[in-house]
Amino acid sequence: MKILFITHRMPKVPGKGDQVRAFQQMKSLVKKGHTVHFLFQEKDEAHWCCASSLIEGSGKEKQKMKVKNKTLSIIRSFLLKGYPLSVSLHSFPVLKAFLTSITSQVHYDVIHIQSKVLHNFSSLNIPNSTMVVDYIDAISLNLERRYHWAKNPLEKLAVKGELGRMKKYESFIRDQGVKTIITSPADKEFLHSRRAKQVNVVPNYIDLSYFHLNHSIEDKKKALVFTGTMNYAPNVDAAMRLVKDIYLPLREKFSDLECWLVGAYPSADVQKLSKISGVMVTGFVEDIRPWQWKAAVYVCPLRFGAGQQNKILEAAALGCSIVMSNITNSGIGFTHNEEALICEQNKEFVEHTEQLLINRELAAKLAGRAREFVAHRFSEEVVTDRLISTYTKADNY
């Protein structure tokens, strides 16, 4: 097949969730023998590239187009059309003309569009091409959860406004009548409750050749670790909760305990945590694996968010013992006390984490089962076959 991806950022690894997802999907499709191109906007230019050149690192592109009146387009989308801010920031009318030009040169069997750029292509009809929209996750679900936990009145007001806009935008996606994909069954069920149809679950996969066990590290350090982009609201909240409500109580029992917050772009609030004894805020690191190989427990106390947490797939593949919230697990599917310890309350997080710090036999058992689970459920082969099946199956919903 010939497949065109349209993404709202340049696909790359490492990167944010949407970037990693698109890169993974394109890479696996190329390995299967499909021809894959991608279209994305960066700064003031739209780029049309071959996925194979991105994967090989050559950076060669087929064509690019200048984006004009970018700021005006963003303002118009937000104020006049009522799109969510997170969508309006990716408003580039030139993309529709660029796509029309591209499809006059190349016929694509599938056009795979990330949802945040779909509004640039409304009412677009490309004959004999299957259109697939990737929600990635149910953003309105994330916003509902965030609204519940927001304490600042201005933040609650802003989140409520964005939530209303996002619900309308997700209805707009539904009304396009095209196939859609999403990362987790929980997000699919949420969208179904809002009358979305043709939603297929295509999770992210884990590259087990990269996220592998490290048998050279015999003794884990007495440390808790949490990873992620540290200016992303769910991660900021989780980092603050981990340090203040979980790590500090445990520190009273384990005086040599450390807490590592590993990830790029730490917010001001996250950076302040480094002033607490034993807490390390790394900022960007080239390779997150050593931090997880060495830490005794991976703790993920997310209170809001949506979709599938790649950080958990990675931690499991690297052999971490994991303590996490139910929301974190909603896109994974672990069973409590089988692959991980799953809880909600701060007291439970403290107790479960202490249990794994003391009982290293249990920690090793859970870690082994978690790795087996993700290797079976989220392998590249399984996930890629599911994506291709979505592309090719008949529209009989």
Short mmCIF file of C-alpha atoms in Angstrom, two decimals:
data_model
loop_
_atom_site.label_atom_id
_atom_site.label_comp_id
_atom_site.label_asym_id
_atom_site.label_seq_id
_atom_site.Cartn_x
_atom_site.Cartn_y
_atom_site.Cartn_z
CA MET A 1 0.00 0.00 0.00
CA LYS A 2 0.90 3.65 -0.39
CA ILE A 3 0.16 5.53 2.83
CA LEU A 4 0.32 9.24 3.65
CA PHE A 5 0.58 10.34 7.28
CA ILE A 6 -0.45 13.88 8.20
CA THR A 7 0.83 14.83 11.64
CA HIS A 8 0.74 18.01 13.71
CA ARG A 9 4.42 17.72 14.62
CA MET A 10 7.46 16.06 13.10
CA PRO A 11 7.43 12.36 14.02
CA LYS A 12 10.51 11.42 16.04
CA VAL A 13 11.98 9.25 18.77
CA PRO A 14 12.48 10.36 21.49
CA GLY A 15 9.62 12.85 21.45
CA LYS A 16 6.15 13.54 22.77
CA GLY A 17 3.54 10.80 22.66
CA ASP A 18 2.04 11.77 19.29
CA GLN A 19 5.50 12.05 17.72
CA VAL A 20 6.65 8.66 18.99
CA ARG A 21 3.37 7.03 17.94
CA ALA A 22 3.57 8.31 14.35
CA PHE A 23 7.26 7.42 14.06
CA GLN A 24 6.60 3.89 15.32
CA GLN A 25 3.67 3.39 12.98
CA MET A 26 5.55 4.61 9.92
CA LYS A 27 8.68 2.63 10.76
CA SER A 28 6.78 -0.63 11.18
CA LEU A 29 4.80 -0.09 7.96
CA VAL A 30 8.01 0.56 6.00
CA LYS A 31 9.49 -2.65 7.44
CA LYS A 32 6.40 -4.48 6.16
CA GLY A 33 7.15 -3.24 2.63
CA HIS A 34 4.63 -0.40 2.37
CA THR A 35 5.47 2.97 0.81
CA VAL A 36 4.97 5.66 3.45
CA HIS A 37 5.17 9.44 3.07
CA PHE A 38 4.30 12.06 5.67
CA LEU A 39 3.18 15.67 5.71
CA PHE A 40 3.73 17.92 8.70
CA GLN A 41 4.12 21.59 9.58
CA GLU A 42 7.10 23.00 11.45
CA LYS A 43 7.41 26.71 12.22
CA ASP A 44 6.54 28.51 8.96
CA GLU A 45 6.88 25.61 6.53
CA ALA A 46 4.92 22.51 5.59
CA HIS A 47 7.04 19.49 4.66
CA TRP A 48 6.29 16.43 2.54
CA CYS A 49 8.81 13.67 3.18
CA CYS A 50 9.54 9.97 2.70
CA ALA A 51 9.27 7.99 5.92
CA SER A 52 12.20 5.81 4.88
CA SER A 53 14.49 8.85 4.79
CA LEU A 54 13.36 9.88 8.29
CA ILE A 55 13.98 6.41 9.66
CA GLU A 56 17.40 6.21 8.00
CA GLY A 57 18.24 9.68 9.30
CA SER A 58 18.95 11.27 5.92
CA GLY A 59 16.35 14.03 6.40
CA LYS A 60 15.62 14.08 2.66
CA GLU A 61 12.26 15.62 1.76
CA LYS A 62 10.20 15.52 -1.39
CA GLN A 63 8.74 19.04 -1.25
CA LYS A 64 7.96 21.92 1.12
CA MET A 65 5.62 24.90 1.12
CA LYS A 66 5.75 28.21 2.98
CA VAL A 67 3.00 28.77 5.57
CA LYS A 68 1.60 32.30 5.42
CA ASN A 69 -0.46 34.21 8.00
CA LYS A 70 0.12 31.52 10.62
CA THR A 71 -0.78 33.71 13.61
CA LEU A 72 -3.93 35.01 11.93
CA SER A 73 -5.05 31.45 11.17
CA ILE A 74 -4.60 30.44 14.80
CA ILE A 75 -6.58 33.44 16.07
CA ARG A 76 -9.35 32.86 13.53
CA SER A 77 -9.65 29.18 14.47
CA PHE A 78 -9.85 29.89 18.19
CA LEU A 79 -11.97 33.05 18.30
CA LEU A 80 -14.19 32.74 15.23
CA LYS A 81 -14.52 29.01 14.66
CA GLY A 82 -14.47 27.98 18.31
CA TYR A 83 -11.86 25.24 18.01
CA PRO A 84 -9.94 24.20 21.15
CA LEU A 85 -6.66 26.01 21.71
CA SER A 86 -4.71 22.75 21.37
CA VAL A 87 -6.28 22.33 17.92
CA SER A 88 -6.16 25.99 16.86
CA LEU A 89 -2.39 26.03 17.34
CA HIS A 90 -2.21 23.63 14.39
CA SER A 91 -4.34 25.69 11.98
CA PHE A 92 -2.63 25.97 8.61
CA PRO A 93 -5.04 26.42 5.66
CA VAL A 94 -2.13 25.96 3.25
CA LEU A 95 -2.05 22.27 4.19
CA LYS A 96 -5.27 21.61 2.27
CA ALA A 97 -3.85 23.12 -0.92
CA PHE A 98 -0.59 21.28 -0.33
CA LEU A 99 -2.44 17.97 0.10
CA THR A 100 -4.43 18.59 -3.09
CA SER A 101 -1.17 19.17 -4.94
CA ILE A 102 0.43 16.06 -3.44
CA THR A 103 -2.48 13.76 -4.25
CA SER A 104 -2.47 15.00 -7.85
CA GLN A 105 1.06 13.60 -8.07
CA VAL A 106 0.71 10.42 -6.01
CA HIS A 107 -2.28 8.17 -5.37
CA TYR A 108 -2.45 6.99 -1.76
CA ASP A 109 -4.44 3.96 -0.68
CA VAL A 110 -4.62 5.33 2.87
CA ILE A 111 -4.46 8.86 4.26
CA HIS A 112 -3.77 8.68 8.00
CA ILE A 113 -4.46 11.99 9.79
CA GLN A 114 -3.80 12.90 13.40
CA SER A 115 -6.94 14.47 14.84
CA LYS A 116 -5.48 17.87 15.79
CA VAL A 117 -4.92 18.78 12.13
CA LEU A 118 -8.15 17.33 10.72
CA HIS A 119 -9.93 20.71 10.79
CA ASN A 120 -7.55 21.90 8.05
CA PHE A 121 -9.07 19.33 5.68
CA SER A 122 -12.83 19.48 6.33
CA SER A 123 -15.00 18.60 3.33
CA LEU A 124 -11.95 17.23 1.53
CA ASN A 125 -12.76 14.33 -0.78
CA ILE A 126 -9.96 12.21 -2.21
CA PRO A 127 -11.39 9.46 -4.46
CA ASN A 128 -10.31 5.87 -3.85
CA SER A 129 -8.36 6.68 -0.70
CA THR A 130 -9.29 5.35 2.75
CA MET A 131 -9.28 8.12 5.36
CA VAL A 132 -8.24 7.18 8.90
CA VAL A 133 -8.19 9.71 11.75
CA ASP A 134 -6.03 9.02 14.80
CA TYR A 135 -7.53 10.47 17.99
CA ILE A 136 -4.41 9.22 19.81
CA ASP A 137 -6.37 9.59 23.05
CA ALA A 138 -9.69 11.04 24.20
CA ILE A 139 -8.58 14.56 25.05
CA SER A 140 -11.95 15.53 26.52
CA LEU A 141 -11.59 12.65 29.00
CA ASN A 142 -8.20 14.01 30.03
CA LEU A 143 -9.69 17.49 30.45
CA GLU A 144 -12.62 16.20 32.52
CA ARG A 145 -10.19 14.50 34.87
CA ARG A 146 -7.96 17.55 35.02
CA TYR A 147 -10.92 19.81 35.82
CA HIS A 148 -11.79 17.57 38.76
CA TRP A 149 -8.31 17.94 40.28
CA ALA A 150 -7.58 21.58 39.39
CA LYS A 151 -7.39 23.80 42.46
CA ASN A 152 -6.66 27.22 41.00
CA PRO A 153 -9.94 28.97 40.00
CA LEU A 154 -8.37 30.43 36.86
CA GLU A 155 -7.06 27.02 35.84
CA LYS A 156 -10.49 25.46 36.38
CA LEU A 157 -12.07 28.19 34.25
CA ALA A 158 -9.55 27.70 31.44
CA VAL A 159 -9.88 23.90 31.52
CA LYS A 160 -13.69 24.13 31.49
CA GLY A 161 -13.59 26.37 28.42
CA GLU A 162 -11.18 24.08 26.60
CA LEU A 163 -13.28 21.06 27.56
CA GLY A 164 -16.42 22.54 26.00
CA ARG A 165 -14.56 23.31 22.79
CA MET A 166 -12.97 19.85 22.70
CA LYS A 167 -16.33 18.09 23.05
CA LYS A 168 -17.58 20.02 20.02
CA TYR A 169 -14.41 19.20 18.10
CA GLU A 170 -14.71 15.49 18.86
CA SER A 171 -18.30 15.69 17.57
CA PHE A 172 -16.90 17.30 14.41
CA ILE A 173 -14.54 14.33 13.99
CA ARG A 174 -17.42 11.91 14.52
CA ASP A 175 -19.50 13.67 11.87
CA GLN A 176 -16.80 13.19 9.22
CA GLY A 177 -17.90 9.56 8.98
CA VAL A 178 -14.38 8.15 8.58
CA LYS A 179 -12.51 5.34 10.30
CA THR A 180 -10.82 6.38 13.52
CA ILE A 181 -8.24 4.82 15.81
CA ILE A 182 -7.30 5.39 19.44
CA THR A 183 -4.73 3.97 21.85
CA SER A 184 -6.84 2.29 24.53
CA PRO A 185 -10.17 0.49 25.11
CA ALA A 186 -11.01 2.90 27.95
CA ASP A 187 -10.72 5.89 25.63
CA LYS A 188 -12.76 4.07 22.99
CA GLU A 189 -15.57 3.41 25.46
CA PHE A 190 -15.54 7.04 26.52
CA LEU A 191 -15.92 8.21 22.91
CA HIS A 192 -18.64 5.61 22.31
CA SER A 193 -20.54 7.15 25.22
CA ARG A 194 -20.50 10.35 23.15
CA ARG A 195 -21.89 8.52 20.09
CA ALA A 196 -18.57 8.19 18.25
CA LYS A 197 -18.56 5.34 15.72
CA GLN A 198 -15.94 3.42 13.75
CA VAL A 199 -13.39 3.68 16.57
CA ASN A 200 -10.70 1.00 16.47
CA VAL A 201 -8.15 0.40 19.24
CA VAL A 202 -4.59 0.48 17.93
CA PRO A 203 -2.18 0.81 20.87
CA ASN A 204 1.43 1.88 20.80
CA TYR A 205 4.03 -0.85 20.74
CA ILE A 206 7.20 -1.33 22.73
CA ASP A 207 10.54 -1.91 21.01
CA LEU A 208 11.90 -4.78 23.12
CA SER A 209 15.25 -4.69 21.34
CA TYR A 210 15.81 -1.18 22.72
CA PHE A 211 13.91 -1.39 25.99
CA HIS A 212 15.64 -4.55 27.19
CA LEU A 213 16.74 -5.96 30.51
CA ASN A 214 20.19 -5.07 31.82
CA HIS A 215 21.62 -8.03 33.69
CA SER A 216 24.87 -6.21 34.40
CA ILE A 217 23.11 -4.20 37.14
CA GLU A 218 22.91 -6.66 40.01
CA ASP A 219 21.83 -4.34 42.81
CA LYS A 220 19.10 -1.77 42.43
CA LYS A 221 19.66 1.58 44.11
CA LYS A 222 17.19 2.50 46.83
CA ALA A 223 15.43 5.04 44.61
CA LEU A 224 12.01 5.82 43.17
CA VAL A 225 11.80 6.93 39.55
CA PHE A 226 9.17 8.67 37.42
CA THR A 227 9.64 9.65 33.78
CA GLY A 228 7.87 11.87 31.25
CA THR A 229 7.73 15.31 29.72
CA MET A 230 7.84 17.40 32.86
CA ASN A 231 5.87 20.42 31.68
CA TYR A 232 2.82 18.32 30.72
CA ALA A 233 0.09 18.98 33.29
CA PRO A 234 -0.65 15.34 34.26
CA ASN A 235 3.07 14.65 34.72
CA VAL A 236 3.65 17.85 36.70
CA ASP A 237 0.82 16.93 39.06
CA ALA A 238 2.10 13.35 39.38
CA ALA A 239 5.67 14.51 40.08
CA MET A 240 4.48 16.89 42.80
CA ARG A 241 2.33 14.17 44.34
CA LEU A 242 5.13 11.60 44.19
CA VAL A 243 7.59 13.80 46.04
CA LYS A 244 5.31 15.43 48.61
CA ASP A 245 2.82 12.65 49.37
CA ILE A 246 4.78 9.45 48.73
CA TYR A 247 8.53 10.03 48.79
CA LEU A 248 8.70 12.29 51.86
CA PRO A 249 6.70 9.90 54.11
CA LEU A 250 8.92 7.03 52.92
CA ARG A 251 12.04 9.09 53.53
CA GLU A 252 11.19 9.05 57.24
CA LYS A 253 11.63 5.26 57.18
CA PHE A 254 14.42 5.02 54.60
CA SER A 255 16.88 7.85 55.24
CA ASP A 256 18.96 6.96 52.16
CA LEU A 257 15.99 6.84 49.77
CA GLU A 258 16.21 8.95 46.61
CA CYS A 259 13.60 10.14 44.10
CA TRP A 260 14.45 10.71 40.43
CA LEU A 261 12.23 12.79 38.12
CA VAL A 262 13.55 12.11 34.65
CA GLY A 263 12.35 14.02 31.60
CA ALA A 264 12.64 17.13 29.48
CA TYR A 265 11.21 20.61 30.07
CA PRO A 266 10.66 20.49 33.85
CA SER A 267 8.21 23.20 34.89
CA ALA A 268 9.11 25.75 37.55
CA ASP A 269 7.14 23.76 40.13
CA VAL A 270 8.97 20.55 39.24
CA GLN A 271 12.35 22.26 39.33
CA LYS A 272 11.65 23.49 42.87
CA LEU A 273 11.35 19.86 43.99
CA SER A 274 15.09 19.43 43.44
CA LYS A 275 15.66 21.55 46.57
CA ILE A 276 14.28 18.69 48.66
CA SER A 277 16.95 16.34 49.99
CA GLY A 278 17.31 13.22 47.86
CA VAL A 279 15.24 14.51 44.94
CA MET A 280 16.89 14.79 41.53
CA VAL A 281 15.26 16.61 38.58
CA THR A 282 17.32 15.67 35.54
CA GLY A 283 15.80 17.68 32.71
CA PHE A 284 16.45 16.24 29.26
CA VAL A 285 18.59 13.10 29.14
CA GLU A 286 19.80 11.33 26.01
CA ASP A 287 18.88 7.92 27.41
CA ILE A 288 16.27 7.31 30.11
CA ARG A 289 17.00 3.59 30.42
CA PRO A 290 19.85 3.71 32.98
CA TRP A 291 17.65 5.58 35.44
CA GLN A 292 14.99 2.88 35.29
CA TRP A 293 17.43 -0.02 35.33
CA LYS A 294 18.99 1.31 38.53
CA ALA A 295 15.86 2.40 40.44
CA ALA A 296 14.20 0.04 42.90
CA VAL A 297 10.61 1.07 42.08
CA TYR A 298 8.89 2.94 39.26
CA VAL A 299 6.06 5.01 40.78
CA CYS A 300 3.39 6.58 38.55
CA PRO A 301 0.67 8.35 40.61
CA LEU A 302 -1.17 10.03 37.72
CA ARG A 303 -4.51 11.52 38.77
CA PHE A 304 -5.58 12.68 35.32
CA GLY A 305 -4.63 12.02 31.73
CA ALA A 306 -5.93 9.68 29.05
CA GLY A 307 -4.76 7.19 26.47
CA GLN A 308 -1.95 4.72 26.84
CA GLN A 309 1.02 5.58 29.02
CA ASN A 310 4.15 4.74 27.02
CA LYS A 311 6.18 5.30 30.17
CA ILE A 312 4.62 2.18 31.71
CA LEU A 313 5.34 0.03 28.64
CA GLU A 314 8.95 1.21 28.77
CA ALA A 315 9.31 0.68 32.52
CA ALA A 316 7.86 -2.82 32.29
CA ALA A 317 10.09 -3.76 29.36
CA LEU A 318 13.14 -2.51 31.27
CA GLY A 319 12.34 -4.76 34.21
CA CYS A 320 11.01 -2.22 36.71
CA SER A 321 8.68 -3.12 39.54
CA ILE A 322 5.75 -0.71 39.25
CA VAL A 323 3.29 1.03 41.58
CA MET A 324 0.66 3.04 39.72
CA SER A 325 -2.83 4.53 39.75
CA ASN A 326 -5.93 3.08 38.11
CA ILE A 327 -5.95 5.90 35.54
CA THR A 328 -2.37 5.02 34.59
CA ASN A 329 -3.41 1.41 34.15
CA SER A 330 -6.55 2.12 32.10
CA GLY A 331 -4.63 1.98 28.82
CA ILE A 332 -2.42 -0.95 29.84
CA GLY A 333 -4.56 -3.62 31.51
CA PHE A 334 -2.35 -4.95 34.31
CA THR A 335 -3.94 -6.88 37.18
CA HIS A 336 -3.21 -5.74 40.72
CA ASN A 337 -0.65 -7.96 42.45
CA GLU A 338 0.04 -9.84 39.21
CA GLU A 339 2.06 -7.42 37.05
CA ALA A 340 2.04 -4.33 39.27
CA LEU A 341 0.63 -2.85 42.45
CA ILE A 342 -2.31 -0.59 41.60
CA CYS A 343 -3.88 1.90 43.99
CA GLU A 344 -5.43 5.36 44.37
CA GLN A 345 -4.89 6.85 47.81
CA ASN A 346 -1.61 8.38 48.95
CA LYS A 347 -1.49 6.03 51.94
CA GLU A 348 -1.78 3.03 49.62
CA PHE A 349 1.01 4.35 47.40
CA VAL A 350 3.27 4.69 50.43
CA GLU A 351 2.44 1.19 51.70
CA HIS A 352 2.82 -0.52 48.32
CA THR A 353 6.06 1.26 47.49
CA GLU A 354 7.47 0.37 50.92
CA GLN A 355 6.45 -3.23 50.31
CA LEU A 356 8.48 -3.39 47.09
CA LEU A 357 11.46 -1.63 48.64
CA ILE A 358 11.58 -4.31 51.34
CA ASN A 359 10.40 -7.42 49.50
CA ARG A 360 12.75 -7.61 46.53
CA GLU A 361 11.55 -11.12 45.67
CA LEU A 362 8.02 -9.82 45.13
CA ALA A 363 9.38 -6.84 43.18
CA ALA A 364 11.27 -9.17 40.84
CA LYS A 365 8.24 -11.42 40.38
CA LEU A 366 5.94 -8.52 39.45
CA ALA A 367 8.56 -7.04 37.13
CA GLY A 368 8.99 -10.33 35.28
CA ARG A 369 5.25 -10.75 34.77
CA ALA A 370 4.88 -7.14 33.62
CA ARG A 371 7.57 -7.59 30.98
CA GLU A 372 5.94 -10.78 29.71
CA PHE A 373 2.58 -8.99 29.56
CA VAL A 374 3.78 -6.06 27.44
CA ALA A 375 5.88 -8.34 25.23
CA HIS A 376 2.77 -10.38 24.44
CA ARG A 377 0.17 -7.60 24.17
CA PHE A 378 2.20 -4.71 22.78
CA SER A 379 4.78 -6.21 20.45
CA GLU A 380 5.54 -4.45 17.17
CA GLU A 381 4.15 -7.36 15.15
CA VAL A 382 0.82 -7.51 16.99
CA VAL A 383 0.21 -3.76 16.93
CA THR A 384 1.24 -3.27 13.29
CA ASP A 385 -1.02 -6.08 12.13
CA ARG A 386 -3.90 -4.41 13.97
CA LEU A 387 -3.16 -1.08 12.26
CA ILE A 388 -3.04 -2.68 8.81
CA SER A 389 -6.28 -4.53 9.54
CA THR A 390 -7.95 -1.20 10.33
CA TYR A 391 -6.76 0.19 7.02
CA THR A 392 -8.02 -2.73 4.96
CA LYS A 393 -11.18 -4.05 6.60
CA ALA A 394 -14.55 -3.16 5.14
CA ASP A 395 -16.65 -0.40 6.71
CA ASN A 396 -19.16 -2.78 8.28
CA TYR A 397 -19.74 -1.29 11.71
#
